[in-house]
PDB file of C-alpha atoms in Angstrom:
ATOM      1  CA  MET A   1      29.423  48.774 -60.725  1.00 47.00           C
ATOM      2  CA  GLN A   2      29.621  49.524 -57.009  1.00 68.00           C
ATOM      3  CA  LYS A   3      29.206  53.174 -56.092  1.00 76.00           C
ATOM      4  CA  ASP A   4      32.526  53.166 -54.263  1.00 84.00           C
ATOM      5  CA  LEU A   5      34.240  51.705 -57.311  1.00 87.00           C
ATOM      6  CA  GLN A   6      32.854  54.507 -59.476  1.00 90.00           C
ATOM      7  CA  LEU A   7      34.021  57.072 -56.946  1.00 95.00           C
ATOM      8  CA  TRP A   8      37.565  55.726 -56.725  1.00 96.00           C
ATOM      9  CA  GLN A   9      37.714  55.458 -60.519  1.00 96.00           C
ATOM     10  CA  PHE A  10      36.754  59.142 -60.669  1.00 97.00           C
ATOM     11  CA  ILE A  11      39.457  60.043 -58.141  1.00 98.00           C
ATOM     12  CA  ARG A  12      42.048  57.904 -59.895  1.00 98.00           C
ATOM     13  CA  ASP A  13      41.360  59.513 -63.258  1.00 98.00           C
ATOM     14  CA  ARG A  14      41.665  63.039 -61.813  1.00 98.00           C
ATOM     15  CA  LEU A  15      44.850  62.386 -59.867  1.00 98.00           C
ATOM     16  CA  ALA A  16      46.384  60.802 -62.977  1.00 98.00           C
ATOM     17  CA  LYS A  17      45.723  64.134 -64.727  1.00 97.00           C
ATOM     18  CA  ASN A  18      47.512  65.994 -61.899  1.00 96.00           C
ATOM     19  CA  GLN A  19      44.262  67.386 -60.533  1.00 96.00           C
ATOM     20  CA  GLU A  20      43.735  67.611 -56.788  1.00 95.00           C
ATOM     21  CA  VAL A  21      40.578  66.070 -55.347  1.00 96.00           C
ATOM     22  CA  MET A  22      38.719  66.660 -52.099  1.00 96.00           C
ATOM     23  CA  LEU A  23      37.379  63.432 -50.615  1.00 96.00           C
ATOM     24  CA  LEU A  24      34.324  63.906 -48.397  1.00 95.00           C
ATOM     25  CA  VAL A  25      33.443  60.990 -46.123  1.00 94.00           C
ATOM     26  CA  VAL A  26      30.698  60.664 -43.520  1.00 93.00           C
ATOM     27  CA  GLY A  27      32.723  59.499 -40.541  1.00 91.00           C
ATOM     28  CA  GLU A  28      29.751  59.018 -38.244  1.00 89.00           C
ATOM     29  CA  SER A  29      26.028  59.745 -38.256  1.00 81.00           C
ATOM     30  CA  THR A  30      23.148  59.551 -35.810  1.00 78.00           C
ATOM     31  CA  GLY A  31      19.370  59.826 -35.969  1.00 67.00           C
ATOM     32  CA  SER A  32      17.714  60.607 -39.280  1.00 57.00           C
ATOM     33  CA  SER A  33      20.788  62.037 -40.930  1.00 63.00           C
ATOM     34  CA  PRO A  34      20.571  61.660 -44.739  1.00 67.00           C
ATOM     35  CA  GLY A  35      24.233  60.749 -44.890  1.00 71.00           C
ATOM     36  CA  ARG A  36      25.166  57.390 -43.389  1.00 83.00           C
ATOM     37  CA  GLN A  37      28.577  56.308 -42.134  1.00 87.00           C
ATOM     38  CA  GLY A  38      30.839  55.537 -45.070  1.00 89.00           C
ATOM     39  CA  TYR A  39      28.973  57.680 -47.631  1.00 91.00           C
ATOM     40  CA  LYS A  40      31.539  59.318 -49.872  1.00 94.00           C
ATOM     41  CA  MET A  41      31.807  62.113 -52.388  1.00 96.00           C
ATOM     42  CA  ALA A  42      34.680  63.487 -54.437  1.00 97.00           C
ATOM     43  CA  VAL A  43      35.102  67.063 -55.649  1.00 97.00           C
ATOM     44  CA  SER A  44      37.712  67.702 -58.312  1.00 96.00           C
ATOM     45  CA  ALA A  45      39.734  70.894 -58.506  1.00 93.00           C
ATOM     46  CA  ALA A  46      38.640  71.005 -62.145  1.00 92.00           C
ATOM     47  CA  GLY A  47      34.984  71.106 -61.108  1.00 89.00           C
ATOM     48  CA  GLY A  48      33.748  67.522 -61.447  1.00 94.00           C
ATOM     49  CA  LEU A  49      31.722  65.677 -58.813  1.00 96.00           C
ATOM     50  CA  CYS A  50      31.098  62.028 -57.985  1.00 96.00           C
ATOM     51  CA  GLY A  51      29.135  60.345 -55.220  1.00 93.00           C
ATOM     52  CA  SER A  52      26.973  61.781 -52.449  1.00 93.00           C
ATOM     53  CA  ILE A  53      27.120  62.352 -48.703  1.00 92.00           C
ATOM     54  CA  GLY A  54      23.351  62.659 -48.343  1.00 87.00           C
ATOM     55  CA  GLY A  55      22.223  65.434 -50.664  1.00 87.00           C
ATOM     56  CA  GLY A  56      20.338  68.599 -49.815  1.00 85.00           C
ATOM     57  CA  VAL A  57      21.567  72.026 -48.842  1.00 84.00           C
ATOM     58  CA  MET A  58      24.250  70.641 -46.525  1.00 83.00           C
ATOM     59  CA  GLU A  59      25.875  68.776 -49.423  1.00 90.00           C
ATOM     60  CA  VAL A  60      25.756  71.865 -51.630  1.00 91.00           C
ATOM     61  CA  GLU A  61      27.477  73.920 -48.936  1.00 90.00           C
ATOM     62  CA  LEU A  62      30.189  71.331 -48.381  1.00 92.00           C
ATOM     63  CA  VAL A  63      30.843  71.042 -52.115  1.00 93.00           C
ATOM     64  CA  GLU A  64      31.248  74.821 -52.243  1.00 92.00           C
ATOM     65  CA  GLN A  65      33.603  74.722 -49.276  1.00 91.00           C
ATOM     66  CA  ALA A  66      35.632  71.884 -50.776  1.00 92.00           C
ATOM     67  CA  SER A  67      35.887  73.724 -54.096  1.00 93.00           C
ATOM     68  CA  ALA A  68      37.046  76.890 -52.336  1.00 91.00           C
ATOM     69  CA  ILE A  69      39.732  74.986 -50.437  1.00 90.00           C
ATOM     70  CA  LEU A  70      40.997  73.368 -53.635  1.00 91.00           C
ATOM     71  CA  ALA A  71      41.062  76.731 -55.400  1.00 89.00           C
ATOM     72  CA  GLY A  72      43.368  78.426 -52.908  1.00 78.00           C
ATOM     73  CA  PRO A  73      46.233  77.838 -50.508  1.00 68.00           C
ATOM     74  CA  ARG A  74      44.316  78.782 -47.357  1.00 55.00           C
ATOM     75  CA  PRO A  75      43.796  76.045 -44.766  1.00 51.00           C
ATOM     76  CA  ILE A  76      40.417  74.659 -43.762  1.00 49.00           C
ATOM     77  CA  ALA A  77      39.065  77.089 -41.185  1.00 44.00           C
ATOM     78  CA  THR A  78      37.193  74.434 -39.224  1.00 42.00           C
ATOM     79  CA  GLY A  79      39.778  71.666 -39.484  1.00 48.00           C
ATOM     80  CA  SER A  80      39.388  68.310 -41.209  1.00 76.00           C
ATOM     81  CA  LEU A  81      36.059  67.462 -39.537  1.00 80.00           C
ATOM     82  CA  ILE A  82      32.807  69.283 -40.246  1.00 82.00           C
ATOM     83  CA  GLU A  83      29.963  68.825 -37.775  1.00 74.00           C
ATOM     84  CA  GLN A  84      26.449  69.069 -39.209  1.00 58.00           C
ATOM     85  CA  VAL A  85      23.351  69.109 -37.009  1.00 61.00           C
ATOM     86  CA  HIS A  86      20.069  68.786 -38.889  1.00 51.00           C
ATOM     87  CA  ARG A  87      17.933  70.922 -36.550  1.00 48.00           C
ATOM     88  CA  ARG A  88      16.876  74.552 -36.663  1.00 48.00           C
ATOM     89  CA  ASN A  89      18.829  76.982 -34.504  1.00 49.00           C
ATOM     90  CA  ALA A  90      21.382  74.333 -33.465  1.00 42.00           C
ATOM     91  CA  GLU A  91      25.091  75.022 -33.313  1.00 48.00           C
ATOM     92  CA  HIS A  92      26.623  73.759 -36.583  1.00 46.00           C
ATOM     93  CA  ALA A  93      23.110  73.739 -38.124  1.00 48.00           C
ATOM     94  CA  SER A  94      23.210  72.244 -41.613  1.00 43.00           C
ATOM     95  CA  GLY A  95      20.081  73.896 -43.003  1.00 48.00           C
ATOM     96  CA  MET A  96      18.144  70.618 -42.818  1.00 45.00           C
ATOM     97  CA  ILE A  97      15.549  69.724 -40.165  1.00 44.00           C
ATOM     98  CA  CYS A  98      15.521  65.906 -40.134  1.00 48.00           C
ATOM     99  CA  SER A  99      16.830  65.819 -36.528  1.00 53.00           C
ATOM    100  CA  GLY A 100      19.956  63.828 -37.317  1.00 71.00           C
ATOM    101  CA  GLN A 101      23.617  64.653 -37.035  1.00 79.00           C
ATOM    102  CA  GLN A 102      26.703  63.728 -38.998  1.00 84.00           C
ATOM    103  CA  THR A 103      30.422  64.334 -39.023  1.00 91.00           C
ATOM    104  CA  VAL A 104      31.946  64.806 -42.457  1.00 92.00           C
ATOM    105  CA  ILE A 105      35.658  64.348 -43.090  1.00 93.00           C
ATOM    106  CA  LEU A 106      37.307  66.568 -45.690  1.00 94.00           C
ATOM    107  CA  LYS A 107      40.464  64.927 -46.959  1.00 94.00           C
ATOM    108  CA  GLU A 108      42.477  66.597 -49.703  1.00 94.00           C
ATOM    109  CA  LEU A 109      44.120  64.165 -52.119  1.00 95.00           C
ATOM    110  CA  THR A 110      46.982  65.083 -54.423  1.00 95.00           C
ATOM    111  CA  PRO A 111      48.663  63.265 -57.318  1.00 96.00           C
ATOM    112  CA  GLU A 112      51.082  61.868 -54.716  1.00 96.00           C
ATOM    113  CA  ASP A 113      48.168  59.805 -53.388  1.00 97.00           C
ATOM    114  CA  LEU A 114      47.610  58.071 -56.737  1.00 98.00           C
ATOM    115  CA  GLN A 115      49.485  54.925 -55.704  1.00 97.00           C
ATOM    116  CA  THR A 116      47.254  54.518 -52.650  1.00 97.00           C
ATOM    117  CA  VAL A 117      44.139  55.128 -54.733  1.00 97.00           C
ATOM    118  CA  ASN A 118      45.293  52.466 -57.197  1.00 96.00           C
ATOM    119  CA  ILE A 119      45.597  50.006 -54.305  1.00 94.00           C
ATOM    120  CA  ILE A 120      42.056  50.883 -53.213  1.00 94.00           C
ATOM    121  CA  TYR A 121      40.688  50.441 -56.734  1.00 92.00           C
ATOM    122  CA  ASP A 122      42.447  47.103 -57.200  1.00 90.00           C
ATOM    123  CA  ALA A 123      41.122  45.888 -53.846  1.00 88.00           C
ATOM    124  CA  LEU A 124      37.566  46.780 -54.825  1.00 85.00           C
ATOM    125  CA  THR A 125      37.870  44.801 -58.045  1.00 81.00           C
ATOM    126  CA  GLY A 126      39.680  41.882 -56.442  1.00 76.00           C
ATOM    127  CA  GLU A 127      39.094  39.492 -53.599  1.00 65.00           C
ATOM    128  CA  GLY A 128      39.459  41.979 -50.768  1.00 66.00           C
ATOM    129  CA  GLY A 129      41.620  41.578 -47.707  1.00 75.00           C
ATOM    130  CA  TYR A 130      42.647  45.246 -47.763  1.00 87.00           C
ATOM    131  CA  LEU A 131      42.082  48.167 -45.425  1.00 91.00           C
ATOM    132  CA  LEU A 132      41.707  51.903 -46.071  1.00 94.00           C
ATOM    133  CA  LEU A 133      43.138  53.906 -43.185  1.00 94.00           C
ATOM    134  CA  PHE A 134      43.580  57.660 -42.930  1.00 94.00           C
ATOM    135  CA  GLY A 135      43.700  60.657 -40.618  1.00 93.00           C
ATOM    136  CA  SER A 136      44.396  64.343 -41.064  1.00 89.00           C
ATOM    137  CA  THR A 137      48.098  63.793 -41.831  1.00 90.00           C
ATOM    138  CA  TYR A 138      48.160  60.437 -43.596  1.00 93.00           C
ATOM    139  CA  PHE A 139      46.284  58.433 -46.229  1.00 95.00           C
ATOM    140  CA  SER A 140      47.041  54.752 -46.717  1.00 95.00           C
ATOM    141  CA  ALA A 141      45.710  51.412 -47.915  1.00 94.00           C
ATOM    142  CA  GLY A 142      47.233  47.993 -47.759  1.00 91.00           C
ATOM    143  CA  PRO A 143      46.841  44.343 -46.828  1.00 87.00           C
ATOM    144  CA  ASP A 144      44.315  44.091 -44.089  1.00 70.00           C
ATOM    145  CA  PHE A 145      44.359  42.408 -41.006  1.00 57.00           C
ATOM    146  CA  CYS A 146      40.546  41.965 -41.360  1.00 50.00           C
ATOM    147  CA  GLY A 147      40.601  38.532 -39.794  1.00 54.00           C
ATOM    148  CA  THR A 148      42.455  39.826 -36.750  1.00 53.00           C
ATOM    149  CA  ARG A 149      40.214  42.872 -36.443  1.00 54.00           C
ATOM    150  CA  ARG A 150      37.064  40.775 -36.549  1.00 53.00           C
ATOM    151  CA  MET A 151      38.278  38.584 -33.700  1.00 50.00           C
ATOM    152  CA  ASP A 152      38.810  41.650 -31.516  1.00 52.00           C
ATOM    153  CA  PRO A 153      36.036  41.888 -28.879  1.00 50.00           C
ATOM    154  CA  ASP A 154      35.857  45.629 -29.589  1.00 52.00           C
ATOM    155  CA  TYR A 155      35.261  45.062 -33.312  1.00 49.00           C
ATOM    156  CA  SER A 156      32.451  47.417 -34.341  1.00 51.00           C
ATOM    157  CA  GLY A 157      32.045  46.679 -38.032  1.00 62.00           C
ATOM    158  CA  ARG A 158      33.768  47.135 -41.365  1.00 77.00           C
ATOM    159  CA  ILE A 159      33.936  50.926 -40.841  1.00 87.00           C
ATOM    160  CA  SER A 160      35.514  52.528 -37.800  1.00 90.00           C
ATOM    161  CA  PHE A 161      35.804  56.212 -36.873  1.00 92.00           C
ATOM    162  CA  GLU A 162      37.700  57.434 -33.825  1.00 92.00           C
ATOM    163  CA  ARG A 163      38.472  60.923 -32.551  1.00 88.00           C
ATOM    164  CA  HIS A 164      41.801  61.750 -30.966  1.00 81.00           C
ATOM    165  CA  LEU A 165      41.687  65.300 -29.586  1.00 75.00           C
ATOM    166  CA  ASP A 166      42.014  67.429 -32.732  1.00 75.00           C
ATOM    167  CA  ASP A 167      42.717  64.467 -34.978  1.00 86.00           C
ATOM    168  CA  PHE A 168      40.798  61.385 -36.100  1.00 91.00           C
ATOM    169  CA  LYS A 169      41.263  57.917 -37.523  1.00 93.00           C
ATOM    170  CA  TYR A 170      38.984  56.470 -40.199  1.00 94.00           C
ATOM    171  CA  SER A 171      39.312  52.848 -41.281  1.00 93.00           C
ATOM    172  CA  GLU A 172      37.264  50.782 -43.715  1.00 91.00           C
ATOM    173  CA  GLU A 173      37.560  47.216 -44.901  1.00 87.00           C
ATOM    174  CA  LEU A 174      37.777  47.230 -48.681  1.00 85.00           C
ATOM    175  CA  ASN A 175      35.792  44.950 -50.956  1.00 69.00           C
ATOM    176  CA  SER A 176      33.469  43.637 -48.311  1.00 62.00           C
ATOM    177  CA  PRO A 177      30.132  44.560 -49.882  1.00 71.00           C
ATOM    178  CA  GLN A 178      27.076  42.372 -49.679  1.00 85.00           C
ATOM    179  CA  ARG A 179      27.205  39.655 -52.353  1.00 91.00           C
ATOM    180  CA  LEU A 180      24.056  38.660 -54.215  1.00 96.00           C
ATOM    181  CA  PHE A 181      24.079  35.368 -56.124  1.00 98.00           C
ATOM    182  CA  ILE A 182      21.191  35.126 -58.575  1.00 98.00           C
ATOM    183  CA  ILE A 183      20.802  31.590 -59.885  1.00 98.00           C
ATOM    184  CA  GLY A 184      18.995  31.868 -63.190  1.00 97.00           C
ATOM    185  CA  GLY A 185      19.617  34.730 -65.580  1.00 96.00           C
ATOM    186  CA  GLY A 186      16.186  35.465 -67.045  1.00 96.00           C
ATOM    187  CA  HIS A 187      14.056  38.617 -67.119  1.00 97.00           C
ATOM    188  CA  CYS A 188      13.495  38.751 -63.356  1.00 97.00           C
ATOM    189  CA  ALA A 189      17.236  38.340 -62.787  1.00 98.00           C
ATOM    190  CA  LEU A 190      17.944  41.214 -65.159  1.00 97.00           C
ATOM    191  CA  ALA A 191      15.498  43.508 -63.352  1.00 98.00           C
ATOM    192  CA  LEU A 192      16.808  42.482 -59.929  1.00 98.00           C
ATOM    193  CA  SER A 193      20.419  42.988 -61.026  1.00 96.00           C
ATOM    194  CA  GLU A 194      19.705  46.537 -62.113  1.00 95.00           C
ATOM    195  CA  LEU A 195      17.961  47.388 -58.866  1.00 95.00           C
ATOM    196  CA  MET A 196      20.450  45.789 -56.488  1.00 94.00           C
ATOM    197  CA  SER A 197      23.484  47.190 -58.306  1.00 89.00           C
ATOM    198  CA  ARG A 198      22.357  50.636 -57.149  1.00 85.00           C
ATOM    199  CA  MET A 199      22.586  49.486 -53.543  1.00 85.00           C
ATOM    200  CA  ASP A 200      26.237  48.461 -53.587  1.00 76.00           C
ATOM    201  CA  PHE A 201      25.649  44.740 -53.840  1.00 88.00           C
ATOM    202  CA  GLN A 202      28.083  42.675 -55.840  1.00 88.00           C
ATOM    203  CA  ILE A 203      25.917  40.886 -58.379  1.00 93.00           C
ATOM    204  CA  HIS A 204      26.813  37.352 -59.468  1.00 95.00           C
ATOM    205  CA  ILE A 205      24.653  35.665 -62.118  1.00 97.00           C
ATOM    206  CA  LEU A 206      24.803  31.896 -62.556  1.00 98.00           C
ATOM    207  CA  ASP A 207      22.986  29.967 -65.280  1.00 97.00           C
ATOM    208  CA  ASP A 208      23.415  26.833 -67.358  1.00 95.00           C
ATOM    209  CA  ARG A 209      22.292  28.495 -70.603  1.00 94.00           C
ATOM    210  CA  PRO A 210      25.280  30.063 -72.403  1.00 90.00           C
ATOM    211  CA  GLU A 211      23.356  31.977 -75.066  1.00 88.00           C
ATOM    212  CA  LEU A 212      20.587  33.521 -72.981  1.00 94.00           C
ATOM    213  CA  ASN A 213      19.779  36.977 -74.363  1.00 95.00           C
ATOM    214  CA  THR A 214      18.935  38.446 -70.960  1.00 96.00           C
ATOM    215  CA  ILE A 215      22.423  37.564 -69.763  1.00 94.00           C
ATOM    216  CA  GLU A 216      23.901  39.351 -72.764  1.00 92.00           C
ATOM    217  CA  LYS A 217      21.822  42.413 -71.836  1.00 94.00           C
ATOM    218  CA  ASN A 218      22.802  42.298 -68.175  1.00 94.00           C
ATOM    219  CA  ARG A 219      25.414  45.026 -67.826  1.00 92.00           C
ATOM    220  CA  PHE A 220      24.634  45.367 -64.111  1.00 92.00           C
ATOM    221  CA  ALA A 221      26.168  42.057 -63.030  1.00 92.00           C
ATOM    222  CA  ASP A 222      29.723  42.120 -61.710  1.00 87.00           C
ATOM    223  CA  ARG A 223      30.231  38.516 -62.734  1.00 91.00           C
ATOM    224  CA  VAL A 224      28.424  35.979 -64.908  1.00 95.00           C
ATOM    225  CA  THR A 225      29.179  32.272 -64.597  1.00 96.00           C
ATOM    226  CA  ILE A 226      27.841  29.656 -66.983  1.00 96.00           C
ATOM    227  CA  VAL A 227      27.770  26.390 -65.059  1.00 96.00           C
ATOM    228  CA  ASP A 228      27.901  22.953 -66.645  1.00 94.00           C
ATOM    229  CA  SER A 229      25.224  21.723 -64.295  1.00 95.00           C
ATOM    230  CA  TYR A 230      23.282  23.029 -61.323  1.00 97.00           C
ATOM    231  CA  HIS A 231      24.445  19.897 -59.545  1.00 96.00           C
ATOM    232  CA  LYS A 232      27.768  21.750 -59.131  1.00 95.00           C
ATOM    233  CA  ILE A 233      26.230  25.036 -57.986  1.00 97.00           C
ATOM    234  CA  ALA A 234      27.650  24.795 -54.453  1.00 96.00           C
ATOM    235  CA  GLU A 235      31.166  25.112 -55.882  1.00 95.00           C
ATOM    236  CA  HIS A 236      30.376  28.654 -56.990  1.00 96.00           C
ATOM    237  CA  ILE A 237      28.664  30.063 -53.898  1.00 94.00           C
ATOM    238  CA  PRO A 238      30.544  30.593 -50.641  1.00 92.00           C
ATOM    239  CA  PRO A 239      28.870  30.609 -47.251  1.00 90.00           C
ATOM    240  CA  GLY A 240      28.862  33.834 -45.255  1.00 88.00           C
ATOM    241  CA  ASP A 241      26.770  36.436 -43.501  1.00 86.00           C
ATOM    242  CA  ASP A 242      27.339  38.786 -46.432  1.00 88.00           C
ATOM    243  CA  VAL A 243      25.967  36.285 -48.979  1.00 94.00           C
ATOM    244  CA  TYR A 244      22.417  36.489 -50.357  1.00 97.00           C
ATOM    245  CA  VAL A 245      21.048  33.799 -52.667  1.00 98.00           C
ATOM    246  CA  VAL A 246      18.054  34.168 -54.983  1.00 98.00           C
ATOM    247  CA  VAL A 247      16.959  31.121 -56.972  1.00 98.00           C
ATOM    248  CA  MET A 248      14.988  31.773 -60.159  1.00 97.00           C
ATOM    249  CA  THR A 249      15.993  29.044 -62.579  1.00 96.00           C
ATOM    250  CA  LEU A 250      14.072  27.930 -65.648  1.00 93.00           C
ATOM    251  CA  GLY A 251      11.804  25.528 -63.811  1.00 91.00           C
ATOM    252  CA  TYR A 252      10.703  23.366 -60.949  1.00 89.00           C
ATOM    253  CA  LEU A 253      13.231  20.561 -61.388  1.00 94.00           C
ATOM    254  CA  SER A 254      16.281  22.814 -61.558  1.00 96.00           C
ATOM    255  CA  ASP A 255      15.030  24.796 -58.542  1.00 95.00           C
ATOM    256  CA  ALA A 256      14.894  21.521 -56.616  1.00 96.00           C
ATOM    257  CA  VAL A 257      18.457  20.647 -57.609  1.00 97.00           C
ATOM    258  CA  VAL A 258      19.749  24.018 -56.425  1.00 97.00           C
ATOM    259  CA  ILE A 259      17.912  23.791 -53.106  1.00 96.00           C
ATOM    260  CA  ARG A 260      19.314  20.320 -52.431  1.00 96.00           C
ATOM    261  CA  LYS A 261      22.852  21.499 -53.142  1.00 96.00           C
ATOM    262  CA  LEU A 262      22.654  24.718 -51.106  1.00 96.00           C
ATOM    263  CA  ILE A 263      20.409  23.747 -48.214  1.00 95.00           C
ATOM    264  CA  ASP A 264      23.408  23.294 -45.890  1.00 93.00           C
ATOM    265  CA  HIS A 265      25.028  26.595 -46.893  1.00 93.00           C
ATOM    266  CA  GLN A 266      25.035  29.187 -44.124  1.00 93.00           C
ATOM    267  CA  VAL A 267      24.019  32.400 -45.890  1.00 95.00           C
ATOM    268  CA  LYS A 268      22.272  35.594 -44.864  1.00 95.00           C
ATOM    269  CA  TYR A 269      19.330  35.167 -47.229  1.00 97.00           C
ATOM    270  CA  PHE A 270      18.040  32.252 -49.291  1.00 98.00           C
ATOM    271  CA  GLY A 271      14.938  32.840 -51.397  1.00 97.00           C
ATOM    272  CA  VAL A 272      13.273  30.909 -54.214  1.00 97.00           C
ATOM    273  CA  LEU A 273      10.973  32.411 -56.839  1.00 96.00           C
ATOM    274  CA  GLY A 274       7.722  30.563 -57.423  1.00 92.00           C
ATOM    275  CA  SER A 275       3.993  30.549 -56.780  1.00 91.00           C
ATOM    276  CA  LYS A 276       2.596  29.439 -53.425  1.00 92.00           C
ATOM    277  CA  ALA A 277       1.254  26.224 -54.946  1.00 93.00           C
ATOM    278  CA  LYS A 278       4.486  25.350 -56.732  1.00 92.00           C
ATOM    279  CA  MET A 279       6.658  26.047 -53.722  1.00 93.00           C
ATOM    280  CA  ALA A 280       4.374  24.209 -51.293  1.00 93.00           C
ATOM    281  CA  THR A 281       4.623  21.137 -53.508  1.00 94.00           C
ATOM    282  CA  LEU A 282       8.381  21.465 -53.875  1.00 94.00           C
ATOM    283  CA  ILE A 283       9.011  21.947 -50.155  1.00 94.00           C
ATOM    284  CA  LYS A 284       6.827  18.915 -49.361  1.00 95.00           C
ATOM    285  CA  GLU A 285       8.743  16.763 -51.838  1.00 94.00           C
ATOM    286  CA  LEU A 286      12.063  17.835 -50.385  1.00 94.00           C
ATOM    287  CA  SER A 287      10.777  17.167 -46.888  1.00 94.00           C
ATOM    288  CA  ASP A 288       9.621  13.713 -47.949  1.00 94.00           C
ATOM    289  CA  GLU A 289      13.137  13.085 -49.261  1.00 93.00           C
ATOM    290  CA  GLY A 290      14.436  13.623 -45.756  1.00 93.00           C
ATOM    291  CA  LEU A 291      15.617  17.237 -45.841  1.00 92.00           C
ATOM    292  CA  ALA A 292      15.304  18.633 -42.330  1.00 92.00           C
ATOM    293  CA  SER A 293      12.326  20.901 -41.728  1.00 91.00           C
ATOM    294  CA  ASP A 294      14.414  23.466 -39.833  1.00 92.00           C
ATOM    295  CA  LYS A 295      16.648  23.842 -42.890  1.00 92.00           C
ATOM    296  CA  LEU A 296      13.722  24.088 -45.308  1.00 94.00           C
ATOM    297  CA  SER A 297      12.083  26.702 -43.094  1.00 93.00           C
ATOM    298  CA  ARG A 298      15.007  29.039 -43.741  1.00 93.00           C
ATOM    299  CA  ILE A 299      14.025  29.286 -47.401  1.00 96.00           C
ATOM    300  CA  ARG A 300      12.047  32.435 -48.098  1.00 96.00           C
ATOM    301  CA  THR A 301       9.234  31.472 -50.387  1.00 91.00           C
ATOM    302  CA  PRO A 302       7.201  32.796 -52.003  1.00 89.00           C
ATOM    303  CA  ILE A 303      10.096  35.165 -52.369  1.00 95.00           C
ATOM    304  CA  GLY A 304       9.734  38.902 -51.798  1.00 95.00           C
ATOM    305  CA  LEU A 305       7.357  41.110 -49.876  1.00 96.00           C
ATOM    306  CA  PRO A 306       3.642  40.658 -50.686  1.00 94.00           C
ATOM    307  CA  ILE A 307       2.912  43.627 -52.956  1.00 94.00           C
ATOM    308  CA  ASN A 308       0.963  41.759 -55.650  1.00 94.00           C
ATOM    309  CA  SER A 309       3.904  42.044 -58.019  1.00 94.00           C
ATOM    310  CA  ARG A 310       3.406  40.739 -61.544  1.00 92.00           C
ATOM    311  CA  THR A 311       6.001  42.116 -63.947  1.00 97.00           C
ATOM    312  CA  PRO A 312       9.729  41.315 -63.680  1.00 97.00           C
ATOM    313  CA  GLU A 313      10.349  44.855 -62.477  1.00 97.00           C
ATOM    314  CA  GLU A 314       7.662  44.621 -59.784  1.00 98.00           C
ATOM    315  CA  ILE A 315       8.954  41.221 -58.701  1.00 97.00           C
ATOM    316  CA  ALA A 316      12.447  42.707 -58.453  1.00 98.00           C
ATOM    317  CA  VAL A 317      11.154  45.481 -56.189  1.00 98.00           C
ATOM    318  CA  SER A 318       9.472  42.981 -53.864  1.00 98.00           C
ATOM    319  CA  ILE A 319      12.615  40.819 -53.648  1.00 98.00           C
ATOM    320  CA  ALA A 320      14.893  43.825 -53.164  1.00 98.00           C
ATOM    321  CA  ALA A 321      12.682  45.104 -50.351  1.00 98.00           C
ATOM    322  CA  GLU A 322      12.821  41.758 -48.566  1.00 98.00           C
ATOM    323  CA  ILE A 323      16.599  41.525 -48.958  1.00 97.00           C
ATOM    324  CA  ILE A 324      17.025  45.027 -47.559  1.00 96.00           C
ATOM    325  CA  SER A 325      14.793  44.207 -44.598  1.00 96.00           C
ATOM    326  CA  VAL A 326      16.995  41.187 -43.820  1.00 96.00           C
ATOM    327  CA  LYS A 327      20.239  43.113 -44.339  1.00 92.00           C
ATOM    328  CA  ASN A 328      19.195  45.897 -41.980  1.00 85.00           C
ATOM    329  CA  LEU A 329      17.974  43.695 -39.124  1.00 81.00           C
TER     330      LEU A 329
END
């Protein structure tokens, strides 16, 4: 499950029980700040916690401050925005020395916000197209205008934070996480699913074997699709710069089928599991069939960073590292 989905589930459950919740969001960050833009944490008036805004002493202090605010009627002394500078002797020093800086939003949510939180939760479990938008005096979510926003020349990404004198505006496109399609649901897919699920990727497993035990064990996948044939694999994978494809089917022939069907897909990452010898042979065969060399060169193979990985878990680490390096370019 995505981290954000867990957080909004936590908030939804508390608001449904008439408990107030303080939502902490990193509005912006610079340098080596441990909290990155969009990191979130929730503090319940009843004492529960969910999420993280970077950890360390600064998080502990903000949790204490949030709890104190929820416990009493007094207003936030420093307003809705908390500046944290991670350097010694700096104004607004956080107690950390990593030389970064972050602005944390404290937004108190009440049971009256439950309807909005339900919209957020439904958007995160649906097909997206929604926007979270809030400031110090409002908290809303609704149908996005993501397409329009992305055509704006000033578009700066799925998260936006703006200051307006003593107020602010935070907006975030909902349900636009990175999507990882793992074709083949074996042991390596299980290990990779577990690892990537911790990094807020939506995990989609596709296989043509309906009774595979590793698929039954895979509780980390957001969706599992049993396909009739890999010849129809393109029907299940959309193009997009938020789409990552990892091919690890049962064997050489099915890998070749998948490559042929997806070679024209424009995706962020396309990797195929296999030894150097196997993949060199496969790429040559596909080239001999007439597949363009510039398209074949986009395939990352052997997949993963070269760390001499052997076990499924080690292979998963090498693939995850390569995916992250591509995502963060």
